[in-house]
Amino acid sequence: MANLTATRPPQPWQAPTASDPVGTTLRLPGSKSMTARALILSAIATGPSTLRRPLRARDTELMAGGLRAMGAHVSIVDDERWLLRPHPLRGPSHVDVGLAGTVMRFVPPIAGLADGPVTFDGDPVARTRPLGPLIAALRSIGVRIDAPGAGSLPLTVRGTGRVTGGEVVIDASGSSQFVSALLLAAPRFERGVVLRHVGPPVPSAPHLRMTVQMLRAAGAGIDDTTPDVWVVEPGRLTGRGWDIEPDLSGALPFFAAALVTGGRVTLAGWPPSSLQPVDRLRELLGQLGGELSLDTEGLTVRGTGVVHGLDADLSDVSELTPVLAALAALADSPSRLRGVAHIRGHETDRLAALTRELTGLGAEVIESPDGLEIRPRPLHGGQFATYDDHRMAHAGAVLGLAVPGISLTDVACTSKTLPEFPALWSAMVTGGSDHR
């Protein structure tokens, strides 16, 4: 597979319109969230690890490249099985974060364990993504960081081979990744970490649960019984085999196609139990008019062709917001999506971008500080800007199923998490039935 870490030129794309209900079985790549966490834990473990069916996309290749630059042996030649052998982390080295929040936030804490300086920078838009709370937290436990900007990239972590650790107070209301970043590295800190969140609720709680469960699986001692407090004991992590689940967020646009067209989409290879928020997705899809079921074939969504409006707090599943907003614009009643103020700091200000693009196609959208109210109207074709944001591209593709003439300014941005998206999507809409 071609290297995905280089920035690609924009690729305009005509979103295909469905003339019939879709009916397809897909086997999607692994979860980005699980792949990123497994890479970090493997890099600071005491023995080799393997990642089975990981996500190979720009974000995860950048993560692997950053760890390799710091001295870890990372082999990603085999798409189905990545191998990581940890070595003492070192500098000087440079980590290209691209536009990946996981890379810019998960790697600096372990860079403090490197012997020498590690510099971080990325795409121009990455310099606008918030890092201030993480930088302040790392400095409070003994990590030297040079950050010329106001809590953003570029920055240099001046690693000394050790991090003292200890008590940390942080406001992680801007991103759960601030908490996950510190927890993942904490077992290697001399005193571990006692991490306290102070502020509005931390978003994306399922991602925090995933972090805690994967730390325990690697042998870490972690106590999360007190709300907004995490205690990680210092200790050794064990290299192991990681079975990476299919990516639930990446599956959502395909599931949305079942709702819009009254069809069926099955995600093959789904495990009986999951670290991802399947129950929350089941609840949301049910409110929208769909049906989700899990059996030996996989995770299946069926739709009726009628999408209902939705009133939901999405703070725990904020990455689903763009596709849910697209569904809301096609619904038979108004929707209110709330609790997602923090997605203004994602790849783009997603609330402003969704307001602009949905309004441009004829929807009535009222933007609030923490969400959107969407009142469906007849939509028309037109250009849908993607803002170098894979989730915006997914939203535009969903709209195109029901609205002829929608063209995305760039579909290449989907390489961030699913390079195969345009081909999989087009095959599904034009009648392909099985893409395993």
Coordinates of C-alpha atoms in Angstrom, one line a residue:
M1 CA 0.0 0.0 0.0
A2 CA 1.3 3.5 -0.8
N3 CA 2.6 5.7 2.0
L4 CA -0.2 7.9 3.3
T5 CA 1.7 10.3 5.5
A6 CA 2.3 12.9 2.8
T7 CA -0.4 15.6 2.4
R8 CA -2.4 14.9 -0.7
P9 CA -3.7 17.4 -3.2
P10 CA -7.5 18.1 -3.0
Q11 CA -9.6 15.5 -4.9
P12 CA -13.0 16.9 -6.0
W13 CA -15.7 14.2 -6.0
Q14 CA -19.3 13.9 -7.2
A15 CA -21.2 12.1 -4.4
P16 CA -23.2 9.3 -5.9
T17 CA -27.0 9.3 -5.5
A18 CA -28.8 6.0 -4.6
S19 CA -31.5 4.8 -6.9
D20 CA -32.2 1.7 -4.8
P21 CA -31.9 0.6 -1.2
V22 CA -28.3 -0.4 -0.4
G23 CA -27.5 -3.9 0.6
T24 CA -23.9 -4.6 1.5
T25 CA -21.5 -6.4 3.9
L26 CA -18.3 -4.6 4.7
R27 CA -15.2 -5.5 6.6
L28 CA -13.7 -2.2 7.6
P29 CA -10.2 -1.5 8.9
G30 CA -9.5 -1.3 12.6
S31 CA -10.4 1.4 15.1
K32 CA -8.2 4.5 14.9
S33 CA -8.6 5.0 18.7
M34 CA -7.6 1.4 19.5
T35 CA -4.7 1.4 17.0
A36 CA -3.3 4.7 18.4
R37 CA -3.5 3.5 22.1
A38 CA -2.0 0.1 21.2
L39 CA 0.9 1.7 19.5
I40 CA 1.7 4.0 22.5
L41 CA 1.4 1.2 25.0
S42 CA 3.5 -1.1 22.9
A43 CA 6.3 1.6 22.5
I44 CA 6.8 1.8 26.3
A45 CA 6.3 -1.9 27.1
T46 CA 9.0 -4.4 28.1
G47 CA 8.6 -6.8 25.2
P48 CA 7.4 -7.0 21.6
S49 CA 3.7 -6.5 20.7
T50 CA 1.6 -7.2 17.7
L51 CA -1.4 -5.3 16.4
R52 CA -3.8 -7.6 14.5
R53 CA -6.1 -5.9 11.8
P54 CA -5.0 -2.3 12.8
L55 CA -6.1 0.8 11.0
R56 CA -3.7 1.7 8.2
A57 CA -4.4 5.4 7.4
R58 CA -2.6 8.7 7.5
D59 CA -3.1 9.3 11.3
T60 CA -1.8 5.9 12.3
E61 CA 1.1 5.9 9.9
L62 CA 2.1 9.3 11.4
M63 CA 1.9 7.7 14.8
A64 CA 4.1 4.8 13.8
G65 CA 6.5 7.1 12.1
G66 CA 6.8 9.3 15.1
L67 CA 7.6 6.3 17.4
R68 CA 10.1 5.0 14.9
A69 CA 11.8 8.4 14.8
M70 CA 12.2 8.1 18.6
G71 CA 13.9 4.7 18.4
A72 CA 11.1 2.1 18.5
H73 CA 11.1 -0.6 15.9
V74 CA 7.8 -0.5 14.1
S75 CA 7.0 -2.7 11.2
I76 CA 3.8 -2.0 9.3
V77 CA 4.6 -3.8 6.1
D78 CA 1.8 -6.3 6.6
D79 CA -1.6 -4.6 6.6
E80 CA -3.0 -7.3 8.8
R81 CA -0.3 -7.6 11.4
W82 CA 1.9 -4.8 12.7
L83 CA 4.9 -5.6 14.9
L84 CA 6.4 -3.2 17.5
R85 CA 9.6 -3.9 19.4
P86 CA 10.3 -1.2 22.0
H87 CA 13.8 0.3 22.4
P88 CA 15.0 3.1 24.7
L89 CA 13.4 6.3 23.3
R90 CA 15.8 8.9 22.1
G91 CA 16.4 12.3 20.6
P92 CA 17.1 14.4 18.7
S93 CA 14.1 13.4 16.6
H94 CA 11.1 15.0 14.9
V95 CA 7.5 13.9 14.9
D96 CA 5.2 15.0 12.1
V97 CA 1.7 15.0 13.6
G98 CA -0.1 15.9 10.4
L99 CA -3.6 16.9 11.6
A100 CA -3.9 14.0 14.0
G101 CA -5.0 14.8 17.5
T102 CA -3.9 11.4 18.8
V103 CA -0.3 12.0 17.6
M104 CA 0.0 15.6 18.8
R105 CA -1.4 14.7 22.2
F106 CA -0.4 11.0 22.9
V107 CA 3.3 11.2 21.8
P108 CA 4.6 14.3 23.8
P109 CA 4.1 12.6 27.2
I110 CA 6.3 9.6 26.2
A111 CA 8.7 12.0 24.5
G112 CA 9.5 13.2 28.1
L113 CA 10.9 9.7 28.6
A114 CA 13.3 10.1 25.6
D115 CA 16.9 10.8 26.0
G116 CA 17.2 14.1 24.0
P117 CA 14.9 16.7 22.4
V118 CA 11.9 15.7 20.3
T119 CA 10.2 18.4 18.1
F120 CA 6.6 18.3 17.1
D121 CA 4.9 20.1 14.2
G122 CA 2.2 19.3 11.6
D123 CA -0.1 20.6 9.0
P124 CA -0.9 24.4 9.2
V125 CA -4.3 23.8 10.6
A126 CA -2.8 21.6 13.4
R127 CA -1.2 24.7 14.9
T128 CA -4.7 25.9 15.7
R129 CA -5.7 22.8 17.7
P130 CA -5.6 23.2 21.5
L131 CA -2.7 21.7 23.4
G132 CA -2.3 24.2 26.3
P133 CA -3.8 22.1 29.1
L134 CA -1.6 19.1 28.2
I135 CA 1.6 21.3 28.0
A136 CA 0.8 22.8 31.4
A137 CA 0.2 19.4 32.9
L138 CA 3.4 17.9 31.6
R139 CA 5.4 20.9 32.9
S140 CA 3.8 20.4 36.3
I141 CA 5.3 16.9 36.6
G142 CA 8.8 17.8 35.5
V143 CA 8.8 17.7 31.7
R144 CA 10.6 20.6 30.0
I145 CA 8.7 21.9 27.0
D146 CA 9.5 24.8 24.7
A147 CA 6.3 26.0 23.1
P148 CA 6.6 29.4 21.4
G149 CA 2.9 29.6 20.6
A150 CA 0.0 30.1 23.0
G151 CA -0.5 26.4 23.9
S152 CA -0.2 25.0 20.4
L153 CA 2.3 23.6 17.9
P154 CA 5.1 23.7 17.2
L155 CA 6.8 22.6 20.4
T156 CA 9.9 20.8 21.6
V157 CA 9.9 18.2 24.5
R158 CA 13.4 18.2 26.0
G159 CA 13.4 14.6 27.2
T160 CA 15.8 13.5 29.9
G161 CA 15.1 9.8 29.9
R162 CA 12.8 10.1 33.0
V163 CA 9.6 11.8 34.2
T164 CA 9.0 12.4 37.8
G165 CA 5.2 12.2 37.6
G166 CA 3.0 12.8 40.6
E167 CA -0.2 14.9 41.1
V168 CA -1.7 16.7 38.1
V169 CA -4.7 19.0 37.9
I170 CA -6.1 19.6 34.4
D171 CA -9.1 21.1 32.7
A172 CA -9.8 18.4 30.1
S173 CA -13.2 19.8 29.0
G174 CA -11.6 20.7 25.6
S175 CA -10.6 17.1 24.8
S176 CA -10.6 13.7 26.5
Q177 CA -7.3 13.1 24.7
F178 CA -5.6 15.3 27.3
V179 CA -6.5 12.7 30.0
S180 CA -5.8 9.7 27.8
A181 CA -2.4 11.1 26.8
L182 CA -1.2 11.4 30.4
L183 CA -2.7 8.1 31.5
L184 CA -1.1 6.1 28.7
A185 CA 2.4 7.3 29.6
A186 CA 1.9 7.3 33.4
P187 CA 3.1 3.8 34.2
R188 CA 6.6 4.7 33.1
F189 CA 6.7 7.9 35.3
E190 CA 8.7 7.4 38.5
R191 CA 5.7 8.3 40.7
G192 CA 3.0 7.3 38.3
V193 CA 0.2 9.9 38.2
V194 CA -2.7 11.1 40.3
L195 CA -4.8 13.0 37.7
R196 CA -7.7 15.2 38.7
H197 CA -9.9 16.9 36.2
V198 CA -11.4 20.2 37.3
G199 CA -13.9 22.0 35.0
P200 CA -16.9 21.2 32.8
P201 CA -17.4 17.5 32.0
V202 CA -14.8 15.7 30.0
P203 CA -16.3 14.8 26.6
S204 CA -16.1 11.5 24.9
A205 CA -16.3 9.3 28.0
P206 CA -16.2 6.0 26.0
H207 CA -12.7 6.9 24.8
L208 CA -11.6 7.3 28.4
R209 CA -13.0 3.9 29.3
M210 CA -11.1 2.5 26.3
T211 CA -7.9 4.0 27.6
V212 CA -8.4 2.6 31.1
Q213 CA -9.3 -0.9 29.8
M214 CA -6.3 -1.1 27.5
L215 CA -4.0 0.1 30.2
R216 CA -5.2 -2.7 32.4
A217 CA -4.8 -5.2 29.6
A218 CA -1.2 -4.2 29.3
G219 CA -0.6 -4.7 33.0
A220 CA -1.0 -1.2 34.5
G221 CA -2.4 -0.6 37.9
I222 CA -5.1 2.1 37.5
D223 CA -8.0 3.2 39.8
D224 CA -10.8 5.2 38.2
T225 CA -13.4 4.6 40.9
T226 CA -13.6 8.3 41.9
P227 CA -15.3 10.5 39.3
D228 CA -12.8 12.8 37.5
V229 CA -9.8 11.2 39.2
W230 CA -7.5 8.6 37.8
V231 CA -4.6 7.1 39.8
V232 CA -2.0 5.2 37.8
E233 CA 0.7 3.3 39.7
P234 CA 4.3 3.2 38.3
G235 CA 5.2 -0.2 36.9
R236 CA 6.1 -2.2 33.9
L237 CA 3.8 -2.7 30.9
T238 CA 3.8 -6.0 29.1
G239 CA 4.1 -6.4 25.4
R240 CA 1.1 -8.4 24.0
G241 CA -1.1 -9.1 21.1
W242 CA -3.8 -6.5 20.4
D243 CA -6.9 -7.5 18.4
I244 CA -8.1 -4.2 17.0
E245 CA -11.9 -3.9 16.6
P246 CA -13.4 -2.6 13.4
D247 CA -13.9 1.2 13.5
L248 CA -17.3 2.1 14.7
S249 CA -17.0 5.8 13.9
G250 CA -15.8 5.0 10.4
A251 CA -18.8 2.6 10.0
L252 CA -21.4 5.3 10.8
P253 CA -21.7 6.8 7.3
F254 CA -22.3 3.3 5.8
F255 CA -24.9 2.6 8.5
A256 CA -26.4 6.0 7.7
A257 CA -26.8 4.8 4.1
A258 CA -29.0 2.0 5.3
L259 CA -31.3 4.6 7.0
V260 CA -31.5 7.0 4.1
T261 CA -32.1 4.4 1.4
G262 CA -34.2 1.9 3.5
G263 CA -31.5 -0.7 3.0
R264 CA -29.2 -3.0 5.0
V265 CA -25.5 -2.6 5.9
T266 CA -23.6 -5.2 7.8
L267 CA -20.2 -4.6 9.4
A268 CA -18.5 -8.0 9.4
G269 CA -16.1 -9.2 12.1
W270 CA -17.7 -7.3 14.9
P271 CA -16.8 -8.8 18.4
P272 CA -19.4 -10.0 20.8
S273 CA -18.2 -7.4 23.3
S274 CA -16.7 -4.1 22.5
L275 CA -14.6 -1.2 23.9
Q276 CA -16.5 1.1 21.6
P277 CA -19.9 2.7 22.4
V278 CA -22.1 0.3 20.5
D279 CA -25.0 0.6 22.9
R280 CA -25.1 4.4 22.5
L281 CA -25.0 4.0 18.7
R282 CA -27.9 1.5 18.9
E283 CA -29.9 4.1 20.9
L284 CA -29.2 6.9 18.4
L285 CA -30.0 4.8 15.3
G286 CA -33.3 3.6 16.9
Q287 CA -34.3 7.2 17.5
L288 CA -33.5 8.0 13.9
G289 CA -35.7 5.2 12.7
G290 CA -33.2 2.4 12.2
E291 CA -32.6 -1.0 13.7
L292 CA -29.3 -2.3 14.9
S293 CA -28.6 -6.0 15.5
L294 CA -25.5 -8.1 16.4
D295 CA -25.2 -11.7 15.4
T296 CA -22.6 -14.1 13.9
E297 CA -22.7 -12.2 10.6
G298 CA -21.6 -9.0 12.3
L299 CA -23.2 -5.6 13.3
T300 CA -26.1 -4.9 11.0
V301 CA -28.2 -1.7 10.5
R302 CA -31.6 -1.7 8.7
G303 CA -33.5 1.3 7.7
T304 CA -37.0 2.1 6.4
G305 CA -36.0 5.0 4.1
V306 CA -37.6 7.5 6.5
V307 CA -35.3 9.3 8.9
H308 CA -36.7 10.8 12.0
G309 CA -35.5 13.9 13.8
L310 CA -33.2 13.6 16.8
D311 CA -32.8 15.4 20.1
A312 CA -29.6 14.2 21.7
D313 CA -26.7 15.1 23.9
L314 CA -23.7 13.9 21.8
S315 CA -21.0 14.8 24.3
D316 CA -19.9 11.2 24.7
V317 CA -19.9 10.4 20.9
S318 CA -19.0 13.7 19.4
E319 CA -17.2 12.3 16.4
L320 CA -20.6 11.1 15.1
T321 CA -21.9 14.7 14.9
P322 CA -21.2 15.5 11.2
V323 CA -22.9 12.4 9.9
L324 CA -25.8 12.7 12.4
A325 CA -26.2 16.3 11.2
A326 CA -26.4 15.2 7.6
L327 CA -29.1 12.7 8.6
A328 CA -31.0 15.4 10.5
A329 CA -31.0 17.5 7.3
L330 CA -32.8 14.6 5.6
A331 CA -35.2 13.8 8.4
D332 CA -39.0 14.3 8.6
S333 CA -38.8 16.5 11.7
P334 CA -36.5 19.0 13.4
S335 CA -33.4 17.9 15.3
R336 CA -31.3 19.3 18.1
L337 CA -27.7 18.1 18.5
R338 CA -26.0 19.4 21.7
G339 CA -23.1 18.9 24.1
V340 CA -20.4 19.2 21.5
A341 CA -18.8 22.6 21.9
H342 CA -15.4 21.0 21.9
I343 CA -15.7 19.8 18.3
R344 CA -15.0 23.4 17.3
G345 CA -11.3 22.5 18.1
H346 CA -11.2 19.4 15.9
E347 CA -9.9 19.3 12.3
T348 CA -12.0 22.3 11.7
D349 CA -14.7 24.2 13.7
R350 CA -17.2 21.5 12.8
L351 CA -20.2 23.3 14.1
A352 CA -19.5 26.4 12.0
A353 CA -18.6 24.3 9.0
L354 CA -21.8 22.1 9.2
T355 CA -23.9 25.3 9.6
R356 CA -22.3 26.8 6.5
E357 CA -22.5 23.8 4.3
L358 CA -26.0 22.6 5.2
T359 CA -27.4 26.1 4.9
G360 CA -25.8 26.3 1.4
L361 CA -27.7 23.2 0.3
G362 CA -31.0 24.6 1.6
A363 CA -31.4 23.4 5.2
E364 CA -32.3 25.7 8.0
V365 CA -29.6 25.5 10.7
I366 CA -29.4 27.4 13.9
E367 CA -25.9 27.3 15.5
S368 CA -25.5 27.5 19.2
P369 CA -22.4 27.6 21.3
D370 CA -22.5 23.8 21.9
G371 CA -24.5 22.4 19.1
L372 CA -26.9 22.7 16.2
E373 CA -30.7 22.9 15.6
I374 CA -31.6 21.6 12.2
R375 CA -34.9 22.2 10.6
P376 CA -35.3 20.1 7.4
R377 CA -36.2 21.8 4.2
P378 CA -36.1 20.5 0.6
L379 CA -32.4 20.3 -0.3
H380 CA -30.7 21.0 -3.6
G381 CA -27.3 20.1 -5.2
G382 CA -24.2 22.2 -4.9
Q383 CA -20.7 22.2 -3.6
F384 CA -20.0 20.8 -0.2
A385 CA -16.7 22.0 1.3
T386 CA -14.8 19.4 3.4
Y387 CA -12.3 21.6 5.2
D388 CA -9.6 18.9 5.1
D389 CA -11.9 17.0 7.6
H390 CA -12.7 13.4 6.9
R391 CA -15.9 13.6 9.0
M392 CA -17.2 16.5 6.9
A393 CA -16.5 14.4 3.7
H394 CA -18.6 11.6 5.2
A395 CA -21.4 14.0 5.9
G396 CA -21.4 15.2 2.3
A397 CA -21.4 11.7 1.0
V398 CA -24.5 10.8 3.1
L399 CA -26.4 13.9 1.8
G400 CA -25.5 12.9 -1.8
L401 CA -27.4 9.6 -1.4
A402 CA -30.7 11.5 -1.4
V403 CA -29.8 14.8 -3.1
P404 CA -28.5 14.7 -6.7
G405 CA -25.7 17.1 -7.7
I406 CA -23.7 17.3 -4.5
S407 CA -20.0 17.6 -5.1
L408 CA -17.3 17.5 -2.4
T409 CA -14.4 19.9 -2.7
D410 CA -12.1 17.1 -1.5
V411 CA -12.6 13.4 -0.8
A412 CA -8.8 12.7 -0.4
C413 CA -9.1 13.9 3.2
T414 CA -10.8 10.6 4.0
S415 CA -7.3 9.0 3.8
K416 CA -6.9 10.3 7.4
T417 CA -8.8 7.3 8.7
L418 CA -10.2 5.3 5.7
P419 CA -8.2 5.6 2.4
E420 CA -10.7 3.1 0.8
F421 CA -13.7 5.3 1.5
P422 CA -14.5 6.6 -2.0
A423 CA -14.2 3.2 -3.6
L424 CA -16.2 1.4 -0.9
W425 CA -18.9 4.1 -0.9
S426 CA -19.3 4.1 -4.7
A427 CA -19.4 0.3 -4.9
M428 CA -22.1 0.2 -2.1
V429 CA -24.3 2.8 -3.9
T430 CA -24.0 1.3 -7.3
G431 CA -24.9 -2.2 -6.2
G432 CA -21.8 -4.0 -4.9
S433 CA -23.0 -6.4 -2.3
D434 CA -20.0 -7.7 -0.4
H435 CA -16.7 -5.9 0.4
R436 CA -14.8 -8.1 2.8

